[in-house]
Every structure is written in structure tokens, then in C-alpha cells.
Amino acid sequence: MDQRRVDPRGALVRPYAVTRGRTEPRQDIALEAVLTASPTQVAESRFAGHDKHRIATVCEGRAQSLAEIAAYTRMPLGVARVLVADMVTESLLTLHTAAPAEGFEERMELLGRVLSGLRRL
Amino acid sequence: MDFAGYDPAGGRPGRGIVSAKIVVAGGFGVGKTTLVGAISEITPLTTEALMTAAGVGIDDPSKVPGKETTTVAMDFGRITMAQDLILYLFGTPGQTRFWFMWDEIIRGAVGAAVLVDTRRITDAFAPLDYFENRNLPYVVALNRFDGAPQYEAEEVREALAISSQVPLVMTDARHRDSVKQVLVTVVEHAMLRLQSEHGRGFPTPVG
Ligand SMILES: Nc1nc2c(ncn2[C@@H]2O[C@H](COP(=O)(O)OP(=O)(O)O)[C@@H](O)[C@H]2O)c(=O)[nH]1
Ligand SMILES: [Mg+2]
């Protein structure tokens, strides 16, 4: 299974085989939404199958976005999204909020933090 | 490291690592990957989404028998700004037939930088139209290649038919400080836009 997904031909393999054909995620997760896995979650993910365990391992010790998870595991984005959404439901990953889209104050505060973060670089 | 939202018990909602993203658009070879790489803390990564040859976003190739599927790649970088704040930079595939990717990429974005190469100025039309249309705050960054014709900023503004409200900056996508300035301009512009729309009673854009 894994062997096939690191195949450089990538998407020529049947990518949704690992999701058992399911293409709709249980919840919509933004590209940049970050996820973390605690050591406990990583350990539990062993029982959830090879692909989910790989995802949990990627998120151990460092918060990773959905986009990063897809890139590091070499899964197409859609596949990674289905698996990640499952894992959030199963408490194998912790989902952190993406940028708050609503509320003027919150949005301004976030932009202000990003701005000063950039200036500090 | 980076574990502000670290939760040893697991499963509970995260204590909030917030992420934001800025979009980098422009035609093929204009310097998108170079720009992202100049400032990202990681070597730009690539992720792929499936699509049909016709350019329609699909999730299940088996639903379109006979249609050739292909992948479209987008690359992105990351800047960890604080324990609980990460900025991502997403380079969009240049062609407009990848609309569905763009919709996904801009959702919730702070804003965008459209890179322009003066030798191929028309390549910028599609992203400009698109961001205009989606009401996403954007700035135009003129990437001056060696040997490219050197136009005045105003000439470029006119050629691109962009309003005086849209910031236009010169950049060299290979240089970190220059890229930083482009991104600062995007965020400042987004804040100004948000503020003026708020002042005029517009609802906050959802991205
Ligand atoms: N002279 C010059 N070359 C650049 C600049 N930005 C990018 N390049 C070069 O242009 C080529 C294409 O850049 P790339 O980032 O791959 O373009 P992309 O297709 O938009 O991602 C590379 O060889 C870069 O080294 C720039 O600001 N000045
Ligand atoms: Mg590129």
C-alpha cells in the first residue's frame, strides 16, 4: 500500500483506495488548518491502520497543516482530507482553528499579529 | 517545539494554534516558487489535487469514466511566527482552468500578491480578474528580471488597468527582505480594506 503511494507517478495509483472509496470528508478542513498529535494519540493511531498512523506521526511534536500532511505523506490533498477528518472525529488528531473569518475585531487582531510577525523577520 | 496547543490527554479541542495564509499568484515562471522559498522556513512543499483533463475539480475519478484525470500541483511555504501563530504562503497554479483550486486556496486568506513579469504582462490578467471578482485584497508585485524592459510603475498600472487603491510594489523574488516587504504590503492593505469596509457597514468578508 505505502509502496504504491510513494511511487513517483503519484496519482496514477488509485488514491481513494485508502479511504475505501469515500471522497467526502466528515468535516471540511481548510488547507492551512493545523493539527497536532500527542504521544498518546500517536500510540493509539497504530490501531487505526498504516496511513492514519503515518499522519499522526507527521503531526507529533510539531503542528502541521492539512497541506503539509498531504505533502509529507505524498497523499493527494483530497485523500489526506478524508483521513484527517476521520482522525479528528476519532480523537486521533487535535484540530486547531484556522484564521477566524468572522468578527471584525478578531480578524483585525489576527492581521495585526501577522503584520508584526512579518516585520520581526 | 511549537506546541502551544499541545494537549497530552488528546482529543479535546486544541487550545488554539491559529494559522493564516497569503496567496501568491501569477503566470508560469514569474517567480512564485522563488518568492515563497525566499522567506519560508521550510523548502517549499508541493501537494497535489486530482482533476479531470477538462479542468473540473473532481473527487472521485471513477465517477467520470473515460475522462483522463491529471493532477494539479500547488506549492507552499511556512513561517512559524509564534508558538500559536503560523503563516502559510500558497502559490497558485497560474492557469484559470484550475479555478477550483483557486477557490480552495483563497478561502479565508488574508490577501494575495500578484507577481508580474514585465515581459509577459498579460499573464497577470487572469489572477487580477479573479481576485477582483472574489473581493480578495491583493497587491501587485513587479518582479524585475534582468534584461526585462523597465517600465515606470504608472505605465504598468495603466497596462494592467488596476485602480489607484491597489498597491503596486517592485520586488526581487529571490531576496528575503524584498519578499518580506511584499507580504507586509499585502497585510497592511488587507487591514485597510477591512477597516474601511467595516466603517461603511459592510459585513466582514468570509474570504
Ligand atoms: N532575475 C530574476 N530572476 C528570478 C526572479 N524570481 C524568479 N526568478 C527566476 O525565474 C525562474 C522561474 O521562477 P519560479 O519561482 O520557478 O517561477 P514560478 O513558475 O512562478 O513558480 C527561476 O529560474 C528563478 O530563479 C527575480 O526576481 N529576478
Ligand atoms: Mg512554481
Tab-separated table of C-alpha atoms and ligand atoms in Angstrom:
chain	number	residue	atom	x	y	z
A	1	MET	CA	0.000	0.000	0.000
A	2	ASP	CA	2.539	2.505	1.169
A	3	GLN	CA	4.927	1.385	-1.502
A	4	ARG	CA	2.436	2.426	-4.112
A	5	ARG	CA	1.833	5.875	-2.778
A	6	VAL	CA	5.486	6.857	-2.787
A	7	ASP	CA	5.504	5.823	-6.409
A	8	PRO	CA	6.651	8.932	-8.308
A	9	ARG	CA	3.715	8.502	-10.620
A	10	GLY	CA	1.695	9.555	-7.610
A	11	ALA	CA	-1.892	9.974	-8.613
A	12	LEU	CA	-1.779	7.275	-11.272
A	13	VAL	CA	-2.421	4.816	-8.467
A	14	ARG	CA	-5.916	4.523	-7.084
A	15	PRO	CA	-5.715	7.205	-4.441
A	16	TYR	CA	-9.093	6.753	-2.821
A	17	ALA	CA	-8.421	3.073	-2.179
A	18	VAL	CA	-7.060	4.054	1.259
A	19	THR	CA	-10.299	5.801	2.175
A	20	ARG	CA	-12.288	2.764	0.984
A	21	GLY	CA	-13.663	4.843	-1.830
A	22	ARG	CA	-15.008	7.597	0.364
A	23	THR	CA	-14.361	11.004	-1.177
A	24	GLU	CA	-16.334	13.273	1.139
A	25	PRO	CA	-14.626	14.279	4.366
A	26	ARG	CA	-16.690	14.236	7.563
A	27	GLN	CA	-15.865	17.858	8.094
A	28	ASP	CA	-14.382	20.417	5.806
A	29	ILE	CA	-10.842	21.133	6.875
A	30	ALA	CA	-9.052	24.178	5.481
A	31	LEU	CA	-5.752	23.721	3.669
A	32	GLU	CA	-3.958	25.731	6.325
A	33	ALA	CA	-5.794	24.397	9.387
A	34	VAL	CA	-3.237	22.891	11.722
A	35	LEU	CA	-3.335	19.576	13.517
A	36	THR	CA	-1.326	18.077	16.335
A	37	ALA	CA	-0.955	14.586	17.760
A	38	SER	CA	0.115	13.888	21.323
A	39	PRO	CA	2.263	10.833	22.069
A	40	THR	CA	-0.912	9.115	23.291
A	41	GLN	CA	-2.696	9.863	20.050
A	42	VAL	CA	0.259	8.629	18.025
A	43	ALA	CA	0.296	5.394	20.010
A	44	GLU	CA	-3.448	4.889	19.553
A	45	SER	CA	-3.209	5.598	15.841
A	46	ARG	CA	-1.250	2.361	15.413
A	47	PHE	CA	-4.534	0.522	15.680
A	48	ALA	CA	-6.178	2.712	13.047
A	49	GLY	CA	-4.154	1.489	10.126
A	50	HIS	CA	-0.907	2.325	8.466
A	51	ASP	CA	-1.976	5.535	6.717
A	52	LYS	CA	-3.525	7.114	9.786
A	53	HIS	CA	-0.502	6.174	11.823
A	54	ARG	CA	1.748	7.895	9.294
A	55	ILE	CA	-0.385	11.025	9.531
A	56	ALA	CA	-0.286	11.040	13.333
A	57	THR	CA	3.477	10.598	13.245
A	58	VAL	CA	3.855	13.622	10.955
A	59	CYS	CA	1.902	15.731	13.468
A	60	GLU	CA	3.805	14.588	16.540
A	61	GLY	CA	5.841	17.307	18.186
A	62	ARG	CA	5.096	19.926	15.561
A	63	ALA	CA	1.773	21.357	14.410
A	64	GLN	CA	1.192	20.633	10.732
A	65	SER	CA	-1.369	21.960	8.304
A	66	LEU	CA	-3.522	19.710	6.158
A	67	ALA	CA	-1.411	20.833	3.182
A	68	GLU	CA	1.799	19.790	4.944
A	69	ILE	CA	0.330	16.426	5.924
A	70	ALA	CA	-0.591	15.758	2.292
A	71	ALA	CA	2.856	16.815	1.091
A	72	TYR	CA	4.846	14.818	3.651
A	73	THR	CA	2.785	11.662	3.237
A	74	ARG	CA	2.580	12.132	-0.549
A	75	MET	CA	-1.143	11.679	-0.492
A	76	PRO	CA	-3.334	13.703	-2.825
A	77	LEU	CA	-4.989	16.505	-0.909
A	78	GLY	CA	-8.492	15.051	-1.136
A	79	VAL	CA	-7.368	11.737	0.319
A	80	ALA	CA	-5.473	13.358	3.165
A	81	ARG	CA	-8.513	15.488	3.962
A	82	VAL	CA	-10.820	12.484	4.299
A	83	LEU	CA	-8.376	10.640	6.560
A	84	VAL	CA	-7.581	13.691	8.693
A	85	ALA	CA	-11.282	14.451	9.187
A	86	ASP	CA	-11.821	10.841	10.289
A	87	MET	CA	-8.936	11.085	12.711
A	88	VAL	CA	-10.299	14.277	14.267
A	89	THR	CA	-13.630	12.516	14.789
A	90	GLU	CA	-11.801	9.542	16.279
A	91	SER	CA	-9.746	11.816	18.576
A	92	LEU	CA	-6.528	10.664	16.964
A	93	LEU	CA	-5.655	14.220	15.955
A	94	THR	CA	-6.391	17.599	17.505
A	95	LEU	CA	-7.697	20.189	15.089
A	96	HIS	CA	-6.790	23.794	15.716
A	97	THR	CA	-8.765	26.640	14.294
A	98	ALA	CA	-7.802	28.233	11.020
A	99	ALA	CA	-7.940	32.015	10.864
A	100	PRO	CA	-11.232	33.255	12.282
A	101	ALA	CA	-13.200	34.527	9.315
A	102	GLU	CA	-15.894	36.271	11.282
A	103	GLY	CA	-15.823	39.240	13.549
A	104	PHE	CA	-14.097	42.475	12.710
A	105	GLU	CA	-12.142	42.717	15.958
A	106	GLU	CA	-10.835	39.154	15.822
A	107	ARG	CA	-9.856	39.479	12.210
A	108	MET	CA	-8.052	42.771	12.790
A	109	GLU	CA	-6.230	41.354	15.755
A	110	LEU	CA	-5.065	38.374	13.742
A	111	LEU	CA	-3.905	40.557	10.854
A	112	GLY	CA	-2.078	42.787	13.321
A	113	ARG	CA	-0.262	39.798	14.744
A	114	VAL	CA	0.683	38.567	11.280
A	115	LEU	CA	1.940	42.029	10.392
A	116	SER	CA	4.183	42.338	13.401
A	117	GLY	CA	5.347	38.774	12.883
A	118	LEU	CA	6.431	39.669	9.359
A	119	ARG	CA	8.152	42.851	10.486
A	120	ARG	CA	10.144	40.900	13.044
A	121	LEU	CA	11.548	38.561	10.389
B	1	MET	CA	8.651	22.546	19.723
B	2	ASP	CA	5.768	24.719	18.546
B	3	PHE	CA	3.332	23.127	20.871
B	4	ALA	CA	1.194	25.923	22.210
B	5	GLY	CA	-1.906	23.819	21.676
B	6	TYR	CA	-0.288	20.667	22.947
B	7	ASP	CA	-2.791	18.505	24.695
B	8	PRO	CA	-1.387	15.422	26.363
B	9	ALA	CA	-4.820	13.973	27.022
B	10	GLY	CA	-5.604	14.197	23.343
B	11	GLY	CA	-8.867	14.550	21.538
B	12	ARG	CA	-10.152	17.681	23.173
B	13	PRO	CA	-10.393	20.789	21.010
B	14	GLY	CA	-6.999	22.386	20.520
B	15	ARG	CA	-6.075	25.292	22.701
B	16	GLY	CA	-5.682	27.176	19.540
B	17	ILE	CA	-2.754	27.352	17.217
B	18	VAL	CA	-4.043	29.837	14.697
B	19	SER	CA	-2.943	29.829	11.096
B	20	ALA	CA	-3.294	32.392	8.359
B	21	LYS	CA	-2.415	32.315	4.702
B	22	ILE	CA	-1.347	34.628	1.936
B	23	VAL	CA	-1.751	33.688	-1.706
B	24	VAL	CA	0.941	34.230	-4.331
B	25	ALA	CA	-0.341	34.259	-7.885
B	26	GLY	CA	0.986	34.929	-11.353
B	27	GLY	CA	1.844	33.259	-14.621
B	28	PHE	CA	4.189	30.358	-15.166
B	29	GLY	CA	7.823	31.219	-14.440
B	30	VAL	CA	7.044	34.577	-12.870
B	31	GLY	CA	8.802	33.692	-9.623
B	32	LYS	CA	6.083	32.338	-7.312
B	33	THR	CA	8.093	29.410	-6.014
B	34	THR	CA	11.177	31.596	-5.741
B	35	LEU	CA	9.263	34.138	-3.666
B	36	VAL	CA	7.834	31.518	-1.323
B	37	GLY	CA	11.244	29.860	-0.961
B	38	ALA	CA	12.978	33.155	-0.182
B	39	ILE	CA	11.063	33.586	3.058
B	40	SER	CA	9.698	30.175	4.041
B	41	GLU	CA	11.317	28.324	6.944
B	42	ILE	CA	10.835	25.074	5.046
B	43	THR	CA	11.797	24.280	1.476
B	44	PRO	CA	8.573	24.885	-0.458
B	45	LEU	CA	6.396	21.786	-0.406
B	46	THR	CA	4.082	20.573	-3.095
B	47	THR	CA	0.697	18.992	-2.760
B	48	GLU	CA	-1.469	17.610	-5.482
B	49	ALA	CA	-5.154	17.509	-6.169
B	50	LEU	CA	-6.859	15.390	-8.759
B	51	MET	CA	-8.722	16.893	-11.639
B	52	THR	CA	-10.064	15.882	-14.996
B	53	ALA	CA	-8.289	16.925	-18.139
B	54	ALA	CA	-11.194	19.286	-18.723
B	55	GLY	CA	-10.195	21.172	-15.635
B	56	VAL	CA	-13.181	20.431	-13.472
B	57	GLY	CA	-12.343	19.609	-9.890
B	58	ILE	CA	-13.336	16.112	-9.050
B	59	ASP	CA	-13.050	13.983	-6.019
B	60	ASP	CA	-13.731	10.611	-7.472
B	61	PRO	CA	-12.128	9.705	-10.781
B	62	SER	CA	-14.368	6.652	-11.059
B	63	LYS	CA	-17.351	8.980	-11.491
B	64	VAL	CA	-16.025	10.231	-14.798
B	65	PRO	CA	-15.233	7.080	-16.748
B	66	GLY	CA	-13.240	7.705	-19.881
B	67	LYS	CA	-12.145	11.162	-18.782
B	68	GLU	CA	-8.466	11.455	-18.324
B	69	THR	CA	-7.514	12.567	-14.841
B	70	THR	CA	-4.439	14.519	-14.049
B	71	THR	CA	-3.061	16.243	-11.027
B	72	VAL	CA	-2.507	19.885	-10.392
B	73	ALA	CA	0.246	20.867	-8.031
B	74	MET	CA	0.442	23.871	-5.783
B	75	ASP	CA	3.412	24.765	-3.699
B	76	PHE	CA	3.513	26.404	-0.348
B	77	GLY	CA	5.784	27.559	2.430
B	78	ARG	CA	5.514	28.207	6.140
B	79	ILE	CA	6.576	30.871	8.612
B	80	THR	CA	6.102	29.994	12.269
B	81	MET	CA	5.583	33.413	13.845
B	82	ALA	CA	4.847	32.404	17.407
B	83	GLN	CA	4.052	29.283	19.385
B	84	ASP	CA	0.444	29.764	18.433
B	85	LEU	CA	0.633	31.519	15.069
B	86	ILE	CA	1.686	30.116	11.700
B	87	LEU	CA	1.591	31.913	8.379
B	88	TYR	CA	1.356	29.840	5.206
B	89	LEU	CA	2.148	31.084	1.717
B	90	PHE	CA	0.370	29.345	-1.130
B	91	GLY	CA	1.461	29.615	-4.742
B	92	THR	CA	-1.450	29.140	-7.095
B	93	PRO	CA	-1.271	27.255	-10.329
B	94	GLY	CA	-1.292	30.006	-12.923
B	95	GLN	CA	-3.929	28.830	-15.329
B	96	THR	CA	-7.517	29.877	-14.957
B	97	ARG	CA	-8.734	26.407	-15.819
B	98	PHE	CA	-7.703	25.497	-12.285
B	99	TRP	CA	-10.461	27.642	-10.779
B	100	PHE	CA	-11.475	25.050	-8.280
B	101	MET	CA	-8.002	25.065	-6.796
B	102	TRP	CA	-8.038	28.817	-6.513
B	103	ASP	CA	-11.357	28.793	-4.712
B	104	GLU	CA	-9.914	26.397	-2.188
B	105	ILE	CA	-6.682	28.330	-1.829
B	106	ILE	CA	-8.219	31.770	-1.277
B	107	ARG	CA	-10.872	30.673	1.206
B	108	GLY	CA	-10.103	32.574	4.407
B	109	ALA	CA	-6.903	34.078	3.005
B	110	VAL	CA	-5.525	37.348	4.346
B	111	GLY	CA	-4.925	38.544	0.806
B	112	ALA	CA	-2.823	37.952	-2.278
B	113	ALA	CA	0.219	39.173	-4.130
B	114	VAL	CA	0.038	39.014	-7.917
B	115	LEU	CA	3.519	38.699	-9.386
B	116	VAL	CA	4.032	40.375	-12.719
B	117	ASP	CA	6.839	39.900	-15.218
B	118	THR	CA	7.023	42.938	-17.498
B	119	ARG	CA	7.910	40.698	-20.446
B	120	ARG	CA	4.635	38.825	-20.078
B	121	ILE	CA	2.300	41.278	-18.535
B	122	THR	CA	-0.865	39.648	-19.899
B	123	ASP	CA	-0.223	36.590	-17.706
B	124	ALA	CA	-1.391	38.689	-14.779
B	125	PHE	CA	-4.838	39.391	-16.232
B	126	ALA	CA	-6.449	36.152	-15.087
B	127	PRO	CA	-5.389	36.346	-11.421
B	128	LEU	CA	-6.216	40.056	-11.271
B	129	ASP	CA	-9.702	39.465	-12.655
B	130	TYR	CA	-10.165	36.572	-10.305
B	131	PHE	CA	-9.202	38.395	-7.099
B	132	GLU	CA	-11.149	41.444	-8.157
B	133	ASN	CA	-14.140	39.232	-8.671
B	134	ARG	CA	-13.806	37.465	-5.325
B	135	ASN	CA	-13.167	40.683	-3.467
B	136	LEU	CA	-9.882	39.402	-2.091
B	137	PRO	CA	-7.444	42.186	-1.137
B	138	TYR	CA	-4.414	41.986	-3.389
B	139	VAL	CA	-1.270	43.874	-4.264
B	140	VAL	CA	0.678	43.825	-7.500
B	141	ALA	CA	4.372	42.975	-7.225
B	142	LEU	CA	6.521	43.751	-10.214
B	143	ASN	CA	9.256	41.163	-10.435
B	144	ARG	CA	12.051	42.778	-12.406
B	145	PHE	CA	14.007	40.225	-14.333
B	146	ASP	CA	17.413	41.046	-15.752
B	147	GLY	CA	17.083	42.340	-19.278
B	148	ALA	CA	13.335	42.856	-18.993
B	149	PRO	CA	12.011	46.196	-20.172
B	150	GLN	CA	11.962	48.645	-17.257
B	151	TYR	CA	8.596	50.344	-17.164
B	152	GLU	CA	7.531	53.016	-14.766
B	153	ALA	CA	5.126	51.860	-12.090
B	154	GLU	CA	2.412	54.062	-13.565
B	155	GLU	CA	2.818	52.553	-17.005
B	156	VAL	CA	2.337	49.090	-15.542
B	157	ARG	CA	-0.655	50.235	-13.536
B	158	GLU	CA	-2.223	51.543	-16.695
B	159	ALA	CA	-1.398	48.440	-18.731
B	160	LEU	CA	-2.983	46.256	-16.068
B	161	ALA	CA	-5.896	48.626	-15.554
B	162	ILE	CA	-5.606	48.458	-11.790
B	163	SER	CA	-7.089	51.159	-9.643
B	164	SER	CA	-5.033	53.605	-7.625
B	165	GLN	CA	-6.274	51.824	-4.486
B	166	VAL	CA	-4.273	48.731	-5.317
B	167	PRO	CA	-0.695	48.911	-4.007
B	168	LEU	CA	1.995	48.296	-6.587
B	169	VAL	CA	5.490	47.407	-5.442
B	170	MET	CA	8.744	46.473	-7.121
B	171	THR	CA	10.305	43.250	-5.929
B	172	ASP	CA	13.059	40.762	-6.422
B	173	ALA	CA	11.546	37.430	-5.520
B	174	ARG	CA	14.965	35.995	-4.728
B	175	HIS	CA	15.573	38.335	-1.834
B	176	ARG	CA	14.078	37.769	1.554
B	177	ASP	CA	13.847	41.424	2.543
B	178	SER	CA	12.148	42.305	-0.688
B	179	VAL	CA	9.659	39.458	-0.288
B	180	LYS	CA	9.039	40.465	3.299
B	181	GLN	CA	8.123	43.938	2.067
B	182	VAL	CA	5.649	42.480	-0.423
B	183	LEU	CA	3.960	40.451	2.313
B	184	VAL	CA	3.877	43.409	4.698
B	185	THR	CA	2.154	45.387	1.948
B	186	VAL	CA	-0.438	42.638	1.483
B	187	VAL	CA	-1.301	42.562	5.169
B	188	GLU	CA	-1.409	46.345	5.540
B	189	HIS	CA	-3.643	46.580	2.509
B	190	ALA	CA	-5.936	43.865	3.863
B	191	MET	CA	-6.203	45.706	7.179
B	192	LEU	CA	-7.035	48.976	5.471
B	193	ARG	CA	-9.659	47.300	3.337
B	194	LEU	CA	-11.204	45.557	6.295
B	195	GLN	CA	-11.275	48.764	8.250
B	196	SER	CA	-12.884	50.798	5.506
B	197	GLU	CA	-15.464	48.122	4.738
B	198	HIS	CA	-16.251	47.852	8.416
B	199	GLY	CA	-16.575	51.636	8.635
B	200	ARG	CA	-19.030	51.604	5.763
B	201	GLY	CA	-21.068	48.893	7.408
B	202	PHE	CA	-20.092	46.032	5.132
B	203	PRO	CA	-20.186	42.572	6.638
B	204	THR	CA	-16.775	41.097	7.254
B	205	PRO	CA	-15.775	39.134	4.162
B	206	VAL	CA	-15.617	35.423	4.715
B	207	GLY	CA	-12.757	35.150	2.279
C	1	LIG	N1	16.304	37.849	-12.212
C	1	LIG	C1	15.327	37.322	-11.505
C	1	LIG	N2	15.027	36.016	-11.667
C	1	LIG	C2	14.025	35.487	-10.938
C	1	LIG	C3	13.288	36.253	-10.015
C	1	LIG	N3	12.331	35.488	-9.471
C	1	LIG	C4	12.474	34.256	-10.020
C	1	LIG	N4	13.491	34.236	-10.905
C	1	LIG	C5	13.912	33.074	-11.705
C	1	LIG	O1	12.860	32.755	-12.617
C	1	LIG	C6	12.701	31.348	-12.764
C	1	LIG	C7	11.270	30.906	-12.509
C	1	LIG	O2	10.933	31.141	-11.160
C	1	LIG	P1	9.874	30.231	-10.365
C	1	LIG	O3	9.890	30.733	-8.969
C	1	LIG	O4	10.132	28.793	-10.574
C	1	LIG	O5	8.520	30.624	-11.082
C	1	LIG	P2	7.028	30.065	-10.839
C	1	LIG	O6	6.685	29.234	-12.021
C	1	LIG	O7	6.166	31.292	-10.792
C	1	LIG	O8	6.998	29.296	-9.561
C	1	LIG	C8	13.713	30.720	-11.813
C	1	LIG	O9	14.837	30.332	-12.582
C	1	LIG	C9	14.073	31.846	-10.866
C	1	LIG	O10	15.395	31.716	-10.404
C	1	LIG	C10	13.651	37.655	-9.850
C	1	LIG	O11	13.067	38.385	-9.060
C	1	LIG	N5	14.667	38.119	-10.607
C	2	MG	MG	6.407	27.310	-9.247
